[in-house]
Structure formats: structure tokens, C-alpha cells
Amino acid sequence: MWRRVASLSPLVSSSKSRILNQVGCGLNACQVFTTRVLNPAEGGVSDRRRNPFVTFVLGGPGSGKGTQCTKIVETFGLTHLSAGDLLRKEISSNSENGSMILNTIKEGKIVPSEVTVKLIKKAIETSENDRFLIDGFPRSEENRIAYERVIGAEPDIVLFFDCPEQEMVKRVLNRNQGRIDDNIDTVKERLKVFAELNLPVIKHYSKKGKLYKIDGTGSEDEIFERVRPVFAALR
Ligand SMILES: Nc1ncnc2c1ncn2[C@@H]1O[C@H](COP(=O)(O)OP(=O)(O)OP(=O)(O)O)[C@@H](O)[C@H]1O
Ligand SMILES: Nc1ccn([C@H]2C[C@H](O)[C@@H](COP(=O)(O)O)O2)c(=O)n1
Ligand SMILES: [Mg+2]
């Protein structure tokens, strides 16, 4: 059973990034919707474990996905699964795909979906939680289709942090966490990949009425105040 939360629709930001203007993404028509999992009358814990509540968290490099996920976890208790972190763990654990993943990340490209979806599936299955933030995934239509095929479900909602390119570049170059892809050449490539491959995914979920577009400018706390009502309404 699905419930519509109509009061949230004004929260969708009306600002447009340069990239979105370029591709003519009609994101302002975003609809906000629903949850099926947080109403105890609608299913027991085991039902929820089999059919978890999934939020995809999207946005360009440095748009603040990881930062906002940390705040959502602290306030609302979802489990944060960062696709990038899962891939970086594969590199450091010397897995058979480690060197391929390392080279792909260095080049600012996208790792084959088969690899990433397998890591996400395992992380979901081994978690005690039934509500997830999947950060930085899907990065392409190929990622999206592979996830939906393997997991057998669509996400419940999708957050998109909309941030100007100049601000994203500034944040990435100041990040200082020793990431191999935090350099100007890789960032330029990641921005290109974002526009070419990730924006179609965002557009797809916008058309399906699943997208919350969040203005990703301002302080971390200001941005979180735009995110908070999305999850508060699902409680
Ligand atoms: N609102 C903000 N204002 C200024 N700096 C910010 C803001 N939000 C995050 N940052 C900083 O910008 C950098 C990038 O943020 P974050 O890692 O959350 O982005 P991301 O979207 O996860 O990027 P990536 O896709 O590269 O993983 C970090 O150093 C973070 O501390
Ligand atoms: N779905 C994904 C997510 C990430 N990657 C690779 C390529 C990214 O540039 C890199 C870092 O990800 P981030 O931490 O910025 O989310 O990881 C990918 O190939 N596919
Ligand atoms: Mg991140």
C-alpha cells in the first residue's frame, strides 16, 4: 500500500545548474511521494528486510552527497552505502578487480555495473537495517538497469544535490582526503561523465516522480535543513 505525501512537493528546489540547462532536464516538475515501509500496520520486520526502503543519492563530484548522507544517518538512522567507498575497499583488499577499479577511478570513468551492483547487493544483504542511502549510484543508465534487474526493485526515492560546477570543483580540490581522483584532470572527466551518463538517470527518476531536487549550495547545515523534511515525512 502506498501513501502520497503531497505537502512535500514545494520543497523541490527551483534552481537549475548549468549542466541541467544544457540538457534541458525538466526537473522542476518533480513529484514527491510515499513510503510503503514505515507504516508498521503494513508489514513486519521480515517483510521490510526482504523489501528494504532505498534512497539513491545523486549529484556531481563534490556536490555534498557523502556529507549530507552522514547527517541523514545521524538524524534518521538509515544505513549509508557509498558505491565509491565500496569500490575503494575492493582496491585496498587486493581483490581480483582491484587494479581495474583503481585505473577506472583514476581516469574518472565508471566501473562495470556487474562489479558495483554485486558489492551493493552484498552490503544490503549483510546489513541488519532495512533502510538504505545508496550514495553515488546509479552513475549511468547501465548501472540503473543492472541494479533493477539484480535487486528486482526500484529505489523508493532519489535525492539529487544540484550544485554549480565551479563550486563542485572548488570543494573537490579542497577535500584533502588523499583521494586519487581529487585532481583537476580527473575532476574535469568526472564532470563530463556526470553530464553524459548520470543526468539521464536523474531525468529518468524525475519522470517517474521519484526525484527530490535539493539546492546543494550554502552551508552544510543549510542544505541539511532542505533534506530534513523529506525523511521527517516518512517517519
Ligand atoms: N555545503 C558545503 N559547503 C562547503 N564545503 C562542503 C559542503 N558540503 C560538503 N563540503 C565539502 O566538500 C567536499 C566534497 O563533499 P562530499 O565528499 O560530501 O561530496 P560528494 O558529493 O560525496 O563527492 P564525490 O562524488 O566526489 O564523493 C568535502 O571536503 C566536504 O567537506
Ligand atoms: N556507481 C559508481 C560509483 C562510483 N564509481 C567510481 C567512479 C567514481 O569516480 C569513483 C568515486 O566515487 P564517489 O566516491 O565519488 O561516489 O568511484 C563507479 O565507477 N560507479
Ligand atoms: Mg562521496
GROMACS .gro file of N, CA, C and O in nm, residues 121-192:
model
  288
  121LYS      N    1   2.467  -0.523  -0.342
  121LYS     CA    2   2.375  -0.631  -0.304
  121LYS      C    3   2.425  -0.699  -0.176
  121LYS      O    4   2.349  -0.721  -0.081
  122LYS      N    5   2.554  -0.727  -0.174
  122LYS     CA    6   2.612  -0.794  -0.056
  122LYS      C    7   2.597  -0.705   0.068
  122LYS      O    8   2.563  -0.752   0.177
  123ALA      N    9   2.622  -0.576   0.051
  123ALA     CA   10   2.613  -0.483   0.165
  123ALA      C   11   2.469  -0.476   0.218
  123ALA      O   12   2.448  -0.471   0.339
  124ILE      N   13   2.373  -0.477   0.129
  124ILE     CA   14   2.232  -0.474   0.173
  124ILE      C   15   2.199  -0.605   0.247
  124ILE      O   16   2.140  -0.604   0.355
  125GLU      N   17   2.240  -0.714   0.186
  125GLU     CA   18   2.202  -0.845   0.243
  125GLU      C   19   2.267  -0.873   0.378
  125GLU      O   20   2.211  -0.946   0.459
  126THR      N   21   2.384  -0.814   0.401
  126THR     CA   22   2.452  -0.843   0.528
  126THR      C   23   2.421  -0.739   0.636
  126THR      O   24   2.472  -0.747   0.747
  127SER      N   25   2.337  -0.641   0.601
  127SER     CA   26   2.303  -0.537   0.698
  127SER      C   27   2.184  -0.579   0.784
  127SER      O   28   2.096  -0.652   0.739
  128GLU      N   29   2.183  -0.530   0.907
  128GLU     CA   30   2.069  -0.553   0.996
  128GLU      C   31   1.959  -0.451   0.968
  128GLU      O   32   1.845  -0.468   1.012
  129ASN      N   33   1.994  -0.346   0.899
  129ASN     CA   34   1.898  -0.237   0.877
  129ASN      C   35   1.806  -0.270   0.758
  129ASN      O   36   1.836  -0.360   0.678
  130ASP      N   37   1.697  -0.196   0.747
  130ASP     CA   38   1.607  -0.216   0.634
  130ASP      C   39   1.585  -0.085   0.557
  130ASP      O   40   1.493  -0.073   0.478
  131ARG      N   41   1.669   0.016   0.587
  131ARG     CA   42   1.657   0.145   0.517
  131ARG      C   43   1.797   0.192   0.478
  131ARG      O   44   1.885   0.203   0.562
  132PHE      N   45   1.814   0.220   0.349
  132PHE     CA   46   1.948   0.247   0.298
  132PHE      C   47   1.954   0.376   0.217
  132PHE      O   48   1.860   0.411   0.145
  133LEU      N   49   2.071   0.442   0.230
  133LEU     CA   50   2.106   0.551   0.139
  133LEU      C   51   2.213   0.493   0.048
  133LEU      O   52   2.320   0.454   0.097
  134ILE      N   53   2.188   0.486  -0.079
  134ILE     CA   54   2.290   0.436  -0.172
  134ILE      C   55   2.347   0.558  -0.245
  134ILE      O   56   2.280   0.620  -0.327
  135ASP      N   57   2.468   0.592  -0.207
  135ASP     CA   58   2.531   0.721  -0.244
  135ASP      C   59   2.622   0.701  -0.365
  135ASP      O   60   2.707   0.613  -0.366
  136GLY      N   61   2.600   0.785  -0.468
  136GLY     CA   62   2.685   0.778  -0.587
  136GLY      C   63   2.650   0.664  -0.680
  136GLY      O   64   2.731   0.619  -0.760
  137PHE      N   65   2.529   0.620  -0.673
  137PHE     CA   66   2.481   0.510  -0.756
  137PHE      C   67   2.332   0.528  -0.779
  137PHE      O   68   2.262   0.562  -0.684
  138PRO      N   69   2.280   0.501  -0.900
  138PRO     CA   70   2.347   0.464  -1.023
  138PRO      C   71   2.410   0.583  -1.095
  138PRO      O   72   2.351   0.691  -1.100
  139ARG      N   73   2.528   0.562  -1.150
  139ARG     CA   74   2.601   0.668  -1.220
  139ARG      C   75   2.568   0.670  -1.369
  139ARG      O   76   2.613   0.758  -1.442
  140SER      N   77   2.495   0.569  -1.417
  140SER     CA   78   2.465   0.560  -1.560
  140SER      C   79   2.337   0.478  -1.577
  140SER      O   80   2.295   0.408  -1.482
  141GLU      N   81   2.281   0.484  -1.696
  141GLU     CA   82   2.163   0.402  -1.723
  141GLU      C   83   2.199   0.253  -1.711
  141GLU      O   84   2.118   0.173  -1.668
  142GLU      N   85   2.321   0.221  -1.750
  142GLU     CA   86   2.367   0.081  -1.739
  142GLU      C   87   2.366   0.038  -1.591
  142GLU      O   88   2.316  -0.070  -1.558
  143ASN      N   89   2.420   0.122  -1.503
  143ASN     CA   90   2.415   0.096  -1.358
  143ASN      C   91   2.270   0.076  -1.313
  143ASN      O   92   2.239  -0.018  -1.239
  144ARG      N   93   2.184   0.167  -1.354
  144ARG     CA   94   2.044   0.165  -1.308
  144ARG      C   95   1.974   0.036  -1.350
  144ARG      O   96   1.910  -0.032  -1.267
  145ILE      N   97   1.992   0.000  -1.475
  145ILE     CA   98   1.922  -0.119  -1.527
  145ILE      C   99   1.977  -0.245  -1.461
  145ILE      O  100   1.901  -0.336  -1.424
  146ALA      N  101   2.108  -0.249  -1.441
  146ALA     CA  102   2.169  -0.367  -1.377
  146ALA      C  103   2.117  -0.382  -1.234
  146ALA      O  104   2.084  -0.492  -1.189
  147TYR      N  105   2.109  -0.270  -1.161
  147TYR     CA  106   2.058  -0.274  -1.023
  147TYR      C  107   1.915  -0.327  -1.021
  147TYR      O  108   1.881  -0.416  -0.943
  148GLU      N  109   1.832  -0.270  -1.106
  148GLU     CA  110   1.690  -0.306  -1.103
  148GLU      C  111   1.671  -0.454  -1.141
  148GLU      O  112   1.583  -0.521  -1.088
  149ARG      N  113   1.758  -0.503  -1.228
  149ARG     CA  114   1.750  -0.644  -1.269
  149ARG      C  115   1.797  -0.735  -1.154
  149ARG      O  116   1.729  -0.830  -1.117
  150VAL      N  117   1.911  -0.702  -1.096
  150VAL     CA  118   1.968  -0.791  -0.994
  150VAL      C  119   1.892  -0.782  -0.862
  150VAL      O  120   1.863  -0.884  -0.798
  151ILE      N  121   1.857  -0.661  -0.821
  151ILE     CA  122   1.788  -0.644  -0.692
  151ILE      C  123   1.638  -0.670  -0.706
  151ILE      O  124   1.570  -0.706  -0.611
  152GLY      N  125   1.589  -0.649  -0.826
  152GLY     CA  126   1.448  -0.675  -0.851
  152GLY      C  127   1.356  -0.568  -0.796
  152GLY      O  128   1.239  -0.595  -0.767
  153ALA      N  129   1.408  -0.447  -0.779
  153ALA     CA  130   1.324  -0.337  -0.729
  153ALA      C  131   1.382  -0.203  -0.772
  153ALA      O  132   1.502  -0.194  -0.801
  154GLU      N  133   1.295  -0.104  -0.775
  154GLU     CA  134   1.340   0.034  -0.799
  154GLU      C  135   1.366   0.099  -0.664
  154GLU      O  136   1.315   0.052  -0.562
  155PRO      N  137   1.440   0.211  -0.662
  155PRO     CA  138   1.452   0.284  -0.536
  155PRO      C  139   1.317   0.344  -0.498
  155PRO      O  140   1.232   0.365  -0.584
  156ASP      N  141   1.302   0.372  -0.369
  156ASP     CA  142   1.178   0.436  -0.325
  156ASP      C  143   1.181   0.584  -0.357
  156ASP      O  144   1.084   0.640  -0.408
  157ILE      N  145   1.293   0.649  -0.325
  157ILE     CA  146   1.309   0.790  -0.359
  157ILE      C  147   1.452   0.815  -0.407
  157ILE      O  148   1.542   0.733  -0.384
  158VAL      N  149   1.472   0.931  -0.472
  158VAL     CA  150   1.604   0.968  -0.524
  158VAL      C  151   1.630   1.113  -0.485
  158VAL      O  152   1.548   1.201  -0.514
  159LEU      N  153   1.743   1.137  -0.417
  159LEU     CA  154   1.783   1.275  -0.387
  159LEU      C  155   1.885   1.318  -0.491
  159LEU      O  156   1.975   1.241  -0.523
  160PHE      N  157   1.872   1.441  -0.538
  160PHE     CA  158   1.971   1.495  -0.632
  160PHE      C  159   2.021   1.628  -0.577
  160PHE      O  160   1.943   1.723  -0.564
  161PHE      N  161   2.149   1.633  -0.543
  161PHE     CA  162   2.208   1.758  -0.495
  161PHE      C  163   2.258   1.839  -0.615
  161PHE      O  164   2.352   1.800  -0.685
  162ASP      N  165   2.189   1.949  -0.636
  162ASP     CA  166   2.213   2.034  -0.752
  162ASP      C  167   2.311   2.145  -0.713
  162ASP      O  168   2.279   2.228  -0.627
  163CYS      N  169   2.429   2.143  -0.774
  163CYS     CA  170   2.535   2.235  -0.732
  163CYS      C  171   2.609   2.286  -0.856
  163CYS      O  172   2.634   2.208  -0.949
  164PRO      N  173   2.643   2.413  -0.861
  164PRO     CA  174   2.715   2.463  -0.979
  164PRO      C  175   2.852   2.397  -0.993
  164PRO      O  176   2.918   2.367  -0.893
  165GLU      N  177   2.894   2.380  -1.118
  165GLU     CA  178   3.022   2.312  -1.145
  165GLU      C  179   3.138   2.377  -1.072
  165GLU      O  180   3.224   2.308  -1.016
  166GLN      N  181   3.142   2.510  -1.077
  166GLN     CA  182   3.255   2.582  -1.017
  166GLN      C  183   3.269   2.549  -0.867
  166GLN      O  184   3.378   2.529  -0.815
  167GLU      N  185   3.154   2.543  -0.800
  167GLU     CA  186   3.153   2.512  -0.656
  167GLU      C  187   3.197   2.366  -0.633
  167GLU      O  188   3.273   2.338  -0.539
  168MET      N  189   3.151   2.277  -0.720
  168MET     CA  190   3.189   2.135  -0.704
  168MET      C  191   3.340   2.119  -0.719
  168MET      O  192   3.404   2.049  -0.641
  169VAL      N  193   3.397   2.185  -0.820
  169VAL     CA  194   3.541   2.174  -0.844
  169VAL      C  195   3.617   2.228  -0.723
  169VAL      O  196   3.712   2.166  -0.673
  170LYS      N  197   3.571   2.342  -0.673
  170LYS     CA  198   3.638   2.403  -0.556
  170LYS      C  199   3.637   2.306  -0.437
  170LYS      O  200   3.740   2.282  -0.372
  171ARG      N  201   3.523   2.246  -0.411
  171ARG     CA  202   3.512   2.154  -0.296
  171ARG      C  203   3.602   2.032  -0.313
  171ARG      O  204   3.667   1.988  -0.219
  172VAL      N  205   3.601   1.976  -0.435
  172VAL     CA  206   3.683   1.855  -0.457
  172VAL      C  207   3.831   1.887  -0.440
  172VAL      O  208   3.905   1.812  -0.374
  173LEU      N  209   3.875   1.999  -0.495
  173LEU     CA  210   4.018   2.030  -0.488
  173LEU      C  211   4.061   2.068  -0.346
  173LEU      O  212   4.179   2.060  -0.313
  174ASN      N  213   3.964   2.106  -0.262
  174ASN     CA  214   3.996   2.137  -0.122
  174ASN      C  215   3.974   2.019  -0.029
  174ASN      O  216   3.990   2.032   0.093
  175ARG      N  217   3.931   1.905  -0.082
  175ARG     CA  218   3.884   1.797   0.005
  175ARG      C  219   3.994   1.739   0.094
  175ARG      O  220   3.971   1.706   0.209
  176ASN      N  221   4.110   1.720   0.036
  176ASN     CA  222   4.224   1.682   0.120
  176ASN      C  223   4.207   1.551   0.197
  176ASN      O  224   4.242   1.542   0.314
  177GLN      N  225   4.147   1.451   0.131
  177GLN     CA  226   4.133   1.319   0.196
  177GLN      C  227   4.221   1.215   0.128
  177GLN      O  228   4.199   1.095   0.143
  178GLY      N  229   4.313   1.261   0.046
  178GLY     CA  230   4.406   1.169  -0.020
  178GLY      C  231   4.343   1.086  -0.130
  178GLY      O  232   4.396   0.981  -0.166
  179ARG      N  233   4.230   1.131  -0.184
  179ARG     CA  234   4.167   1.053  -0.291
  179ARG      C  235   4.242   1.070  -0.423
  179ARG      O  236   4.276   1.183  -0.461
  180ILE      N  237   4.262   0.960  -0.492
  180ILE     CA  238   4.340   0.959  -0.616
  180ILE      C  239   4.272   1.039  -0.728
  180ILE      O  240   4.337   1.084  -0.823
  181ASP      N  241   4.139   1.056  -0.714
  181ASP     CA  242   4.064   1.127  -0.820
  181ASP      C  243   4.040   1.275  -0.786
  181ASP      O  244   3.972   1.345  -0.860
  182ASP      N  245   4.095   1.322  -0.674
  182ASP     CA  246   4.077   1.464  -0.640
  182ASP      C  247   4.187   1.550  -0.701
  182ASP      O  248   4.271   1.608  -0.631
  183ASN      N  249   4.189   1.556  -0.832
  183ASN     CA  250   4.282   1.643  -0.904
  183ASN      C  251   4.207   1.701  -1.023
  183ASN      O  252   4.103   1.646  -1.063
  184ILE      N  253   4.258   1.809  -1.077
  184ILE     CA  254   4.179   1.884  -1.176
  184ILE      C  255   4.149   1.802  -1.302
  184ILE      O  256   4.037   1.808  -1.356
  185ASP      N  257   4.244   1.720  -1.348
  185ASP     CA  258   4.219   1.644  -1.472
  185ASP      C  259   4.107   1.541  -1.452
  185ASP      O  260   4.016   1.529  -1.534
  186THR      N  261   4.116   1.469  -1.340
  186THR     CA  262   4.012   1.366  -1.316
  186THR      C  263   3.877   1.433  -1.290
  186THR      O  264   3.773   1.384  -1.335
  187VAL      N  265   3.878   1.545  -1.219
  187VAL     CA  266   3.750   1.612  -1.191
  187VAL      C  267   3.683   1.657  -1.321
  187VAL      O  268   3.561   1.642  -1.337
  188LYS      N  269   3.763   1.708  -1.414
  188LYS     CA  270   3.704   1.751  -1.543
  188LYS      C  271   3.638   1.632  -1.612
  188LYS      O  272   3.529   1.644  -1.666
  189GLU      N  273   3.705   1.518  -1.608
  189GLU     CA  274   3.649   1.398  -1.672
  189GLU      C  275   3.522   1.354  -1.597
  189GLU      O  276   3.423   1.316  -1.659
  190ARG      N  277   3.526   1.360  -1.465
  190ARG     CA  278   3.409   1.317  -1.387
  190ARG      C  279   3.288   1.408  -1.415
  190ARG      O  280   3.175   1.361  -1.418
  191LEU      N  281   3.316   1.536  -1.434
  191LEU     CA  282   3.205   1.628  -1.467
  191LEU      C  283   3.144   1.592  -1.603
  191LEU      O  284   3.023   1.596  -1.622
  192LYS      N  285   3.232   1.556  -1.697
  192LYS     CA  286   3.184   1.516  -1.831
  192LYS      C  287   3.099   1.389  -1.820
  192LYS      O  288   2.990   1.381  -1.876
   0.00000   0.00000   0.00000
